[in-house]
Coordinates of C-alpha atoms in Angstrom, one line a residue:
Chain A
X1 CA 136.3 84.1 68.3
X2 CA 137.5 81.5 70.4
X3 CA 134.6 79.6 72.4
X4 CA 135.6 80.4 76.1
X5 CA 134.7 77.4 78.4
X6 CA 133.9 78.4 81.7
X7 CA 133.3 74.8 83.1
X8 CA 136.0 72.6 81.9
X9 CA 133.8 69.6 83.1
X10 CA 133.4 67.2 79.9
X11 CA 130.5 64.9 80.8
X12 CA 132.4 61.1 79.4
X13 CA 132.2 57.9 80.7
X14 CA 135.9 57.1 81.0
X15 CA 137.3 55.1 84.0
X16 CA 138.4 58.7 84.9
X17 CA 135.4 60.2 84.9
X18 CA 134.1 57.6 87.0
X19 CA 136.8 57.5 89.8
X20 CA 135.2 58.5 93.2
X21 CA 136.3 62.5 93.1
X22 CA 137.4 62.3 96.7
X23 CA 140.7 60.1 95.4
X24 CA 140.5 62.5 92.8
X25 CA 141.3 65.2 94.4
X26 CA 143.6 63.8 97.0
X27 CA 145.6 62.4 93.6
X28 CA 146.0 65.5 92.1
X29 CA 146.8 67.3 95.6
X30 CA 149.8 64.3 95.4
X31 CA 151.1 64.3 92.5
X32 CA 151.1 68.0 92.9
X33 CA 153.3 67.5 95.8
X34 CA 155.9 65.2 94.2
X35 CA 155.8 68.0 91.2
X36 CA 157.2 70.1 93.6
X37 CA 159.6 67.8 95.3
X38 CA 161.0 66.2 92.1
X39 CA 164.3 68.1 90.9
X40 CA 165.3 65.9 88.1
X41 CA 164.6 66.7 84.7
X42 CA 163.8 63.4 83.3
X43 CA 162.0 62.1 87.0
X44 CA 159.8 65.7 86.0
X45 CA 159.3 65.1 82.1
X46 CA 158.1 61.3 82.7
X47 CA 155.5 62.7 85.6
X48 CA 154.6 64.9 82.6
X49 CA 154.3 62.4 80.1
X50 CA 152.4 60.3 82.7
X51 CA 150.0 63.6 83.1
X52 CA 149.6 63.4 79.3
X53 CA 148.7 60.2 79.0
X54 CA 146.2 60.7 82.0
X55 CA 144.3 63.6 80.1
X56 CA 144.2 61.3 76.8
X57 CA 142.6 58.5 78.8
X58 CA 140.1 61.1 80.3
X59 CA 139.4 61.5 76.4
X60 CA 139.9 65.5 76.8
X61 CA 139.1 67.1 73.2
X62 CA 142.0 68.4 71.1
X63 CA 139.8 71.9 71.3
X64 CA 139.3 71.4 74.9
X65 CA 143.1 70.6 75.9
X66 CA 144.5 73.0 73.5
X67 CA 142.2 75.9 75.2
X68 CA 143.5 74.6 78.8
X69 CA 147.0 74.3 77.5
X70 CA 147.6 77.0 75.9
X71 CA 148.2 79.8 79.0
X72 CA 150.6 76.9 80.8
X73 CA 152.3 76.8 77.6
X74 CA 153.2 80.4 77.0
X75 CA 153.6 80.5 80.5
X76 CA 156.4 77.5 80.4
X77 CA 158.1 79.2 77.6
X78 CA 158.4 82.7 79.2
X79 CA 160.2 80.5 82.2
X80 CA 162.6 79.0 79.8
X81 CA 163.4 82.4 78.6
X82 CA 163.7 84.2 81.5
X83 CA 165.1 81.9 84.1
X84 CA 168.9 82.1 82.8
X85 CA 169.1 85.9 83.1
X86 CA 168.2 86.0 86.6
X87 CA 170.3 82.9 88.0
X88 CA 173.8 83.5 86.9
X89 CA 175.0 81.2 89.3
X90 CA 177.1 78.0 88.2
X91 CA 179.4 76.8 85.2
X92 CA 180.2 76.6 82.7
X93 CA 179.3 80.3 81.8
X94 CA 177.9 80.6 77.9
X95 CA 177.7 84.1 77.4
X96 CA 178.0 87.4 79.7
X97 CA 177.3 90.7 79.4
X98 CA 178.2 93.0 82.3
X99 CA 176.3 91.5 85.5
X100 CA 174.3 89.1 82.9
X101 CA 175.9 85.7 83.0
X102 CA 174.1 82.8 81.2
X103 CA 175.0 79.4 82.7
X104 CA 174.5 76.3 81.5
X105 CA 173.1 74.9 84.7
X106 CA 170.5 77.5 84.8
X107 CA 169.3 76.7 81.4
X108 CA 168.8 73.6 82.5
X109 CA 167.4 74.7 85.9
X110 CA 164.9 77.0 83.8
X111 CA 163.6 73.9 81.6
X112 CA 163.2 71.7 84.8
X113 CA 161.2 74.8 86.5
X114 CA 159.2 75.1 83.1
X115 CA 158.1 71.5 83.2
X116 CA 157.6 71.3 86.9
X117 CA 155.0 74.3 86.2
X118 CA 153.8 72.2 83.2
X119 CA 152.9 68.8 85.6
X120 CA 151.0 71.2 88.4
X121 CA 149.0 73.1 85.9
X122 CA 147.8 70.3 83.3
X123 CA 147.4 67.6 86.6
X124 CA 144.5 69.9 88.2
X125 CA 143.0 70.1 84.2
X126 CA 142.1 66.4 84.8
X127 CA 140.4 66.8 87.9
X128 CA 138.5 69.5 85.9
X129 CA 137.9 67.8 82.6
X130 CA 136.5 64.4 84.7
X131 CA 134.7 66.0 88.0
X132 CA 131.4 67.6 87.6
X133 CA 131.3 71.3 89.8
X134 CA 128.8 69.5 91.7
X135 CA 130.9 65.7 92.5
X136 CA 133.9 68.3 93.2
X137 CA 132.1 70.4 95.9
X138 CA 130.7 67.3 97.4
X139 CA 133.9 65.8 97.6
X140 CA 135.0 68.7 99.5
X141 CA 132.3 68.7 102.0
X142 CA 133.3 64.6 102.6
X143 CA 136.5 65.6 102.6
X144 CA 136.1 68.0 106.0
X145 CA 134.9 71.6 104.4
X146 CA 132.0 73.5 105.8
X147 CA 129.2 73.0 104.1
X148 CA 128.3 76.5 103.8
X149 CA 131.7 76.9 102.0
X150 CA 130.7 73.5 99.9
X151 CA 127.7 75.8 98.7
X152 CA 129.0 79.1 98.6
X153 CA 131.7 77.7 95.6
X154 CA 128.9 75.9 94.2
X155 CA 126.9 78.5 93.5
X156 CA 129.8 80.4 92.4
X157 CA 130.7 78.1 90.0
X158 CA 127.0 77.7 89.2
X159 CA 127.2 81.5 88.3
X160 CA 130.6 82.0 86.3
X161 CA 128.6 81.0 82.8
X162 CA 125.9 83.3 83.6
X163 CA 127.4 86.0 84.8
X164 CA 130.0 85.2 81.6
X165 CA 127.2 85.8 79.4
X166 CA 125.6 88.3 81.5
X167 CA 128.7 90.8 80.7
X168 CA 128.4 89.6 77.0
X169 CA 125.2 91.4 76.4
X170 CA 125.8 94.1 78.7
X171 CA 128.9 94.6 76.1
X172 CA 126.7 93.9 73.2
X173 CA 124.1 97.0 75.3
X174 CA 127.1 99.7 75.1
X175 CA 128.8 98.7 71.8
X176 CA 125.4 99.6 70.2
X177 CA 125.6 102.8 72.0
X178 CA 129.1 103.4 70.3
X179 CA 131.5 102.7 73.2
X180 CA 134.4 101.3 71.7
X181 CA 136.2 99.5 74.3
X182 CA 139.4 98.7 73.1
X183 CA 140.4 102.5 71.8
X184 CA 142.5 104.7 73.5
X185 CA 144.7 104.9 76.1
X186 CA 145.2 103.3 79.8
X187 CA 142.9 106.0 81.2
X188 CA 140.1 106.1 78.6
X189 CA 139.6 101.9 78.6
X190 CA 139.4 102.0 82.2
X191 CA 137.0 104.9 82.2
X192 CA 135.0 103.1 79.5
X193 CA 135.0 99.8 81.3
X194 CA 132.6 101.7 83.5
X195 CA 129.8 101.4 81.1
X196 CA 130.2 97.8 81.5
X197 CA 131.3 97.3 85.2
X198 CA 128.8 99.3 86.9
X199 CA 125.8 97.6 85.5
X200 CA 127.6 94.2 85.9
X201 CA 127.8 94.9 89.9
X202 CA 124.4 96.0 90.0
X203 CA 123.1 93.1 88.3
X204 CA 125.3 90.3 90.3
X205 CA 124.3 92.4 93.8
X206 CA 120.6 92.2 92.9
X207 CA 121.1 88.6 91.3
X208 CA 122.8 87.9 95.1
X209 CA 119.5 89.0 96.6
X210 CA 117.4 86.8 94.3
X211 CA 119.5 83.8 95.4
X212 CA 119.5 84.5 99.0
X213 CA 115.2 85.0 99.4
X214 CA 115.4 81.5 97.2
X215 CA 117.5 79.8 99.3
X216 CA 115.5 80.9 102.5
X217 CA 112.4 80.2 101.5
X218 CA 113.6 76.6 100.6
X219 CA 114.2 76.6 104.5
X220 CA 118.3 76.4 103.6
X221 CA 119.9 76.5 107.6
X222 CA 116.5 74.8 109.0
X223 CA 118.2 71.6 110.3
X224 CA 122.4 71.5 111.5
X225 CA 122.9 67.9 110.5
X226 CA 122.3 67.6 107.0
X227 CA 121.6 64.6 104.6
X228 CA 122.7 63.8 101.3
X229 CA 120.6 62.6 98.3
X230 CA 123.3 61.3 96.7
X231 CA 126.3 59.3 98.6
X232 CA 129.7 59.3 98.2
X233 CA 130.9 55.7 97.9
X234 CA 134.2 54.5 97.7
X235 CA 134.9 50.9 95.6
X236 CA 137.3 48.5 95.7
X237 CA 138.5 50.2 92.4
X238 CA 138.8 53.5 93.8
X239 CA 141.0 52.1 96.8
X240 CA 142.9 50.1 94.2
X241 CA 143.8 53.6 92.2
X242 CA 144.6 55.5 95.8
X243 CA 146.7 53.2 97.3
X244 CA 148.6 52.5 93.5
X245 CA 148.8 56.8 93.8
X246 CA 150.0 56.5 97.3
X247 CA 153.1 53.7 96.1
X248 CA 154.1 55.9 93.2
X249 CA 153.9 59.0 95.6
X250 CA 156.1 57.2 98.2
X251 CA 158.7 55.4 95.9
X252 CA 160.3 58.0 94.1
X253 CA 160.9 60.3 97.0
X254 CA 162.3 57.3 98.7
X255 CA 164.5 56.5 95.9
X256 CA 165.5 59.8 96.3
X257 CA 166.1 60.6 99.8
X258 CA 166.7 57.3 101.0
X259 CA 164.8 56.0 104.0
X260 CA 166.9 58.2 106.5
X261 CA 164.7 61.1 105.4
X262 CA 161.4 61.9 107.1
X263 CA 158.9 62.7 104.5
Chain B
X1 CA 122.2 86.4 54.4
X2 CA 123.2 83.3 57.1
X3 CA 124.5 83.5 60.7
X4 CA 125.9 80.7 62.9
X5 CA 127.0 81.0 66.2
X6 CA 130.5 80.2 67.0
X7 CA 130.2 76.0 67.8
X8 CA 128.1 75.5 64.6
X9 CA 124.4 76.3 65.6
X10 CA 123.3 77.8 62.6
X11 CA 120.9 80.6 64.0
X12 CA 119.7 82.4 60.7
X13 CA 119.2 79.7 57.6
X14 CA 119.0 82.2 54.8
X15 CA 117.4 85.4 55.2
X16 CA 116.9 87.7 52.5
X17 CA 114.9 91.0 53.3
X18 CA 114.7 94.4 52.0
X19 CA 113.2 96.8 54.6
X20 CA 112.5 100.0 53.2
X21 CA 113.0 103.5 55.0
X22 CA 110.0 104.8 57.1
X23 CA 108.7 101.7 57.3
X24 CA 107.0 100.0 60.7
X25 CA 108.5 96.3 60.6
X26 CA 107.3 93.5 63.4
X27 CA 109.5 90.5 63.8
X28 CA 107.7 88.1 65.1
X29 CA 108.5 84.4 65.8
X30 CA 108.8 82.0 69.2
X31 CA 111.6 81.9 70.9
X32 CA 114.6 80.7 69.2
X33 CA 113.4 81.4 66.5
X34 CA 116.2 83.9 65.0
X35 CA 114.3 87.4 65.3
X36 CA 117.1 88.4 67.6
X37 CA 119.8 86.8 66.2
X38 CA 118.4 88.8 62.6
X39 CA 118.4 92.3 64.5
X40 CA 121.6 92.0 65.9
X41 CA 122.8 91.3 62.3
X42 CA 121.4 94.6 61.4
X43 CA 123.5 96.7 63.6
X44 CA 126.7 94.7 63.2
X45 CA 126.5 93.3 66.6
X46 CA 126.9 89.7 65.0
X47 CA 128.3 89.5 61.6
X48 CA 126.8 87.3 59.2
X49 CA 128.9 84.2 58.4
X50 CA 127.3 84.3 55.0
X51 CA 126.0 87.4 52.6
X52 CA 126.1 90.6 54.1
X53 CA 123.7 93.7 55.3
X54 CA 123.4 96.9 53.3
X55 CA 122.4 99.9 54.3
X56 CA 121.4 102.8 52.6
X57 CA 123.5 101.2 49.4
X58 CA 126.2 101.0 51.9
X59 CA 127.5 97.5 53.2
X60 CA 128.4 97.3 56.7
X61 CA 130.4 94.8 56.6
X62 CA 133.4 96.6 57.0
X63 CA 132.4 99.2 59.2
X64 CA 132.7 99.8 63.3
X65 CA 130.0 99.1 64.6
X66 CA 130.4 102.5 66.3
X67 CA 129.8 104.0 63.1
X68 CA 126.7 101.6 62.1
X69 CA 125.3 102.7 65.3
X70 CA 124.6 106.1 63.7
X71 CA 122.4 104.8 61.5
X72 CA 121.1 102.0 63.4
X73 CA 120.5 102.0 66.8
X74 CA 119.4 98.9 69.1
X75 CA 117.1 99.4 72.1
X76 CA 118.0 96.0 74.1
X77 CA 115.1 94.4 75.9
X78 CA 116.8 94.2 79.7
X79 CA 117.2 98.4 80.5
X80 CA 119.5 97.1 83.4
X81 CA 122.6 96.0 80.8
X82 CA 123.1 99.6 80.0
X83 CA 121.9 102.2 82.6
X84 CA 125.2 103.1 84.4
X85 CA 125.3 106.8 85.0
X86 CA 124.2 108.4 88.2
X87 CA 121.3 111.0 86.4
X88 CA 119.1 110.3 83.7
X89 CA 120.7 113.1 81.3
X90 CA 123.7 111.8 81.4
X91 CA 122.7 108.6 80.8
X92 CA 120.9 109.5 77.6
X93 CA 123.6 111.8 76.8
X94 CA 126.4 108.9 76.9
X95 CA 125.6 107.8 72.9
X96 CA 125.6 110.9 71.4
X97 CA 128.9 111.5 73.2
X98 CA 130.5 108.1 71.8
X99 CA 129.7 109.2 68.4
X100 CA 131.4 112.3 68.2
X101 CA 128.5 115.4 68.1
X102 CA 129.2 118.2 69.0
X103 CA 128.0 119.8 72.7
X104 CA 125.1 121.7 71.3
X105 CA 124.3 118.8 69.2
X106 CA 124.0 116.7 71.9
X107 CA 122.2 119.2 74.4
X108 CA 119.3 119.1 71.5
X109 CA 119.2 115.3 70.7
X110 CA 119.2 114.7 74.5
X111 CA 116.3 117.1 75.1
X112 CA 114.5 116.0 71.8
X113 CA 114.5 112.2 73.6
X114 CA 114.0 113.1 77.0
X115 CA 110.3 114.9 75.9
X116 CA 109.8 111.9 73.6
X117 CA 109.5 108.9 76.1
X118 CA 108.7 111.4 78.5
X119 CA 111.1 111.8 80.9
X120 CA 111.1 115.3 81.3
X121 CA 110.6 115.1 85.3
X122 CA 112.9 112.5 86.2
X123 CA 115.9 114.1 84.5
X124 CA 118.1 114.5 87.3
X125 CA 117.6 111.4 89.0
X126 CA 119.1 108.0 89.4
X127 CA 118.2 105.5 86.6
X128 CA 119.0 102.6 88.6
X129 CA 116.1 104.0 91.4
X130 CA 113.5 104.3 88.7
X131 CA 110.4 101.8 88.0
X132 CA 111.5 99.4 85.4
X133 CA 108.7 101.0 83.1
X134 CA 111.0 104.2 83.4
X135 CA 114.1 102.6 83.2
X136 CA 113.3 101.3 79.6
X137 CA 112.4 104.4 78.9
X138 CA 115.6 105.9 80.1
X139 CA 117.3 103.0 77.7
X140 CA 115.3 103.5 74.6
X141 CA 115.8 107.4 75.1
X142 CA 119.9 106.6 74.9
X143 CA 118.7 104.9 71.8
X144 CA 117.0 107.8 70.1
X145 CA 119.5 110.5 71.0
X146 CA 122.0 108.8 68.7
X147 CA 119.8 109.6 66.2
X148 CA 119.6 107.2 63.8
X149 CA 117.7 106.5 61.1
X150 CA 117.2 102.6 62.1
X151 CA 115.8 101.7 65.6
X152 CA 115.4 98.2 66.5
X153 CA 113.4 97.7 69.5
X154 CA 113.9 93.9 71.1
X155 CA 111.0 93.1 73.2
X156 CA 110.5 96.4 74.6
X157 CA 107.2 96.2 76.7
X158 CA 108.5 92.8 79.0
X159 CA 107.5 93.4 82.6
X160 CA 105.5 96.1 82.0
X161 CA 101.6 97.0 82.7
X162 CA 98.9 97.3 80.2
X163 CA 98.8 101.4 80.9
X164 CA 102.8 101.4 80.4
X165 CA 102.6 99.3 77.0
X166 CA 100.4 102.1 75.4
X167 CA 102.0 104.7 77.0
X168 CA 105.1 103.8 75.2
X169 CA 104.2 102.4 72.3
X170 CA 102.5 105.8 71.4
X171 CA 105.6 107.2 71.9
X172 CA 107.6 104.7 69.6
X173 CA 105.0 105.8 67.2
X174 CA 105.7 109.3 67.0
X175 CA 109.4 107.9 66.3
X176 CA 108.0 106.4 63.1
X177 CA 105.8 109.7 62.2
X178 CA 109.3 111.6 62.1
X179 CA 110.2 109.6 59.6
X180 CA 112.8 106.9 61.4
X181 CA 113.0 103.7 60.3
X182 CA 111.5 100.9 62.9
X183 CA 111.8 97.5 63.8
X184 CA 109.9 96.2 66.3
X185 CA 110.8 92.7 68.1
X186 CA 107.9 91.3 70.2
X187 CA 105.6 88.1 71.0
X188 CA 102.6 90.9 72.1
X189 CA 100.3 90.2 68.8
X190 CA 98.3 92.6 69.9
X191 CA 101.1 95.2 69.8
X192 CA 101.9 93.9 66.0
X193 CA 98.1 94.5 64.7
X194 CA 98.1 98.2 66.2
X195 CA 101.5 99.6 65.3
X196 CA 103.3 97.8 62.5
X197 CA 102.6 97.9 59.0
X198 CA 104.6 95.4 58.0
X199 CA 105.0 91.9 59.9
X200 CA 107.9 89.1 59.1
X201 CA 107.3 85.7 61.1
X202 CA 110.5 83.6 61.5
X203 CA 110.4 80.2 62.6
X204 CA 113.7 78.2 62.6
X205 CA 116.2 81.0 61.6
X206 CA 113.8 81.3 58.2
X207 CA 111.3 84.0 57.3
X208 CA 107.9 82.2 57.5
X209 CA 106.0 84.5 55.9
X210 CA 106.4 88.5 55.4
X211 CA 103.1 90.6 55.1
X212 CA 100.8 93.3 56.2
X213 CA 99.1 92.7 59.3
X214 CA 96.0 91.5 57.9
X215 CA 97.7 88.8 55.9
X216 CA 99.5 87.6 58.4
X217 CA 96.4 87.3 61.0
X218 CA 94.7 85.4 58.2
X219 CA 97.0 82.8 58.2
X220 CA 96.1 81.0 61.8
X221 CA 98.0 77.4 61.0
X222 CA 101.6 79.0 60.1
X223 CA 101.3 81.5 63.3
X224 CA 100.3 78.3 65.6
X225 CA 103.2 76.6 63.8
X226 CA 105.8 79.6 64.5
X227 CA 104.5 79.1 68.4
X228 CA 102.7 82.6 67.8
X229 CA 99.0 83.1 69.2
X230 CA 96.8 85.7 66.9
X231 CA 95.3 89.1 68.7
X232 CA 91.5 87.4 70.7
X233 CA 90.1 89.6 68.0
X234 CA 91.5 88.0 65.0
X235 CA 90.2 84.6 66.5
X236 CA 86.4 85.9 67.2
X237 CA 86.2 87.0 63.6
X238 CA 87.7 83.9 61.9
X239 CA 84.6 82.1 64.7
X240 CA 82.5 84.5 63.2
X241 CA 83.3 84.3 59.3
X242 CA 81.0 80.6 59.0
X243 CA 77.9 83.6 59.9
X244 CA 79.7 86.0 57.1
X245 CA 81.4 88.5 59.0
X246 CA 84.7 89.0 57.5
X247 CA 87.7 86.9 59.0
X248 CA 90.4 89.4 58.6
X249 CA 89.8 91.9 61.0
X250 CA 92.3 93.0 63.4
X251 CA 90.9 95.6 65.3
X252 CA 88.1 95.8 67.9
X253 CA 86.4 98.7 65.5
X254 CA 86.8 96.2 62.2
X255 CA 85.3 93.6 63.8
X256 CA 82.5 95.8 64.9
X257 CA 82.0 97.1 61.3
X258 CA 82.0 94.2 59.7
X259 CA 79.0 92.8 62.3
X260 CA 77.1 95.7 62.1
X261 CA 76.8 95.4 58.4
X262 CA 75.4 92.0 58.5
X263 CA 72.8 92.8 60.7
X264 CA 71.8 95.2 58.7
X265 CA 71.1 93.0 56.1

């Protein structure tokens, strides 16, 4: 059995880790961006590589990475597969058979696609692997969210490992009671998923109750303006990193488009 | 037999046990100490990473574990992970259902349960809106209408009042009287010295020590050690032994005796 991680967060002490998560997150959001706005194969496989080396610096574990990469990966191969069956536009044509025409060009265009997916998917894994739930949610909150929203995914974070293991032994409760989960057909699994389902529900609504009587009597809402315990500070370093990100952001679409282009 | 959980925390250290049938087995131990870990090997909920469980000269190794819960069935300490049906019948009817009997079958292993924990006026109503001392009821019942010869019970008096604890421990009794098999997982010392007849401490995924009652009561520094506090009775009488009285008493009436007698000398 493969040990699921429900927080991604690794707790290190790499330059990464200790970046101030607001330019965290407004890095990923732009490097996400240029993922998007890139259409060149080897413009896409270098911000790839660049990715790569990013999640080796951040000293992600083989087991960690390989969990995380594993679904983009499938994922990136099913693109490569599919995407020349459903774009038969272009030449030189490879193979056809009746209205299916390979191209060459969408081959390509299926790799670039597949990488493309590759940079936005493995980019947020760094902002996971090196951002604690709790830095991330107060970044957000800095960054202009509600506070009640800052919270609200906190504590649903917070709850994704309990309620992970919470399901666990309610699987382990009907298992011993000879439900077999994985026999039979579509209707039967879904029928037995029940047994499992109903007293998950129960258990998160009461759980929900719990929380909400704790967080009143704590006096949560008491005061609008609210003050932090722990401050968000930015350093010269994290400037440093977010105006290096914002150059690197700027000059390849410039290089691109030219400066006649709006971006 | 050895179990680790997946990310190398080796939970049971080498266990090697040999419960017999009919008999009245405590595990006792503090927490993490393996007792749970070791009944969940029984029933083929975990699977030992090392050696293997045998029942009735049959390993289990390769069997479903909805087969193995024929023979050994596991009563889990929180009633809320299981109860999912909307009457109490039903509920207790869901196990022998899973396992194949047939309808009549399971009309008379439902009915045989429901009287045993007592249930017999709450039948028809909604598990979820029972008191929790019901609701494990309701969840051991499940257990016993499978009918098998093994029942593991994991800590199943938590959360509930004095009054409650005998009620149902009686009841677990008369389990044992018909001849099933049962293993009892508690920290209630008290519970140990009245029902079981056979007591295994664990400490550090190892069995401790693996006696009678009596012999394990006797032993004060290795239950201290396994974060385990003796029955107040058990206590008095080892305060009392310096004046004679004899130190391995576990029950309010022994002690009593055993007093009695030396004032009458």
């Amino acid at each position: 059995m493969m040990p699921v991680f429900v927080d991604l967060y690794a707790p290190k002490n790499t330059f990464l880790h200790r970046l101030d998560p607001r330019v965290k997150i407004i890095s990923v959001i732009l490097i996400s961006i240029l993922a998007l706005l890139l259409a060149s194969l080897i413009a896409l496989t270098l911000l790839l590589v660049v990715i790569f080396v990013l999640l080796f610096l951040a000293r992600a574990t083989f087991a960690r990475t390989m969990f995380a990469l594993k679904f983009v990966l499938r994922f990136m191969v099913l693109i490569v597969i599919l995407w020349p069956f459903f774009d038969p536009s272009g030449t030189p044509v490879l193979a056809s058979l009746g209205p299916v025409k390979i191209t060459e060009p969408a081959i390509l265009r299926g790799i670039t696609s597949a990488v493309r997916v590759g940079c936005l998917a493995t980019v947020w894994y760094i902002l996971l692997f090196t951002t604690s739930q709790r830095d991330l949610v107060r970044a957000l909150v800095k960054l202009g969210v509600r506070f009640d929203f800052g919270l609200t995914l906190a504590i649903a974070l917070r709850f994704l490992p309990t309620f992970s293991s919470l399901i666990d032994s309610i699987k382990d409760a009907q298992r011993a009671r000879g439900l077999e989960l994985n026999k039979g057909g579509i209707l039967t699994r879904s029928r037995n998923y029940l047994a499992v389902l109903i007293p998950t529900i129960v258990a998160a609504l009461r759980t929900a109750d719990t929380l909400a009587l704790a967080l009143q009597s704590r006096a949560y809402g008491a005061r609008a303006d609210r003050s932090y315990l722990r401050e968000l500070n930015m350093r010269p370093s994290d400037a440093f990193v977010l105006g290096l990100l914002v150059v690197a952001f700027v000059v390849p679409l410039v290089a691109k488009y030219g400066f006649a282009v709006p971006l | 037999m050895k179990y680790s959980y997946p990310g190398k925390i080796e939970a049971l250290k080498g266990v090697d046990l040999h419960i017999r049938s009919g008999d009245y087995v405590a595990i006792v131990g503090g927490n993490g100490s393996g007792k749970t870990t070791l009944a969940k090997t029984l029933n083929g909920l975990l699977r030992p990473s090392h050696g293997s469980v045998i029942i009735s000269g049959q390993p289990i190794e390769k069997m479903r574990l909805a087969s193995i819960a024929k023979y050994v069935g596991y009563a889990f300490q929180n009633p809320d992970h299981q109860l999912f049906c909307s009457t109490v019948d039903e509920e207790v009817e869901f196990g022998p259902r899973n396992l194949g009997y047939e309808e009549k079958e399971i009309k008379e292993k439902t009915g045989h349960a429901i009287s045993i924990m007592g249930l017999d006026e709450v039948r028809d109503e909604a598990p979820l809106s029972l008191t929790l001392g019901l609701r494990r009821r309701v969840s051991i019942a499940s257990v016993i209408a499978m009918d098998p010869r093994v029942m593991i019970f994991d800590e199943p008096t938590t959360g509930l009042d004095a009054k409650e604890i005998e009620n149902l421990m009686d009841n677990i009794a008369l389990l044992n009287e018909e001849g099933h098999t049962l293993i009892l997982i508690t920290h209630d010392m008290k519970l140990v010295a009245r029902h079981s007849r056979r007591v295994i401490v664990m400490a550090n995924g190892r069995v401790v020590l693996d006696s009678d009652p009596r012999g394990v009561f006797s032993n004060l520094d290795l239950l201290r050690e396994s974060s385990l506090e003796p029955p107040p009775v058990t206590l008095l009488a080892h305060k009392l032994s310096d004046f004679g009285v004899r130190r391995d008493a576990i029950s309010p009436d022994e002690l009593v005796r055993s007093v009695m007698s030396k004032g009458a000398r």
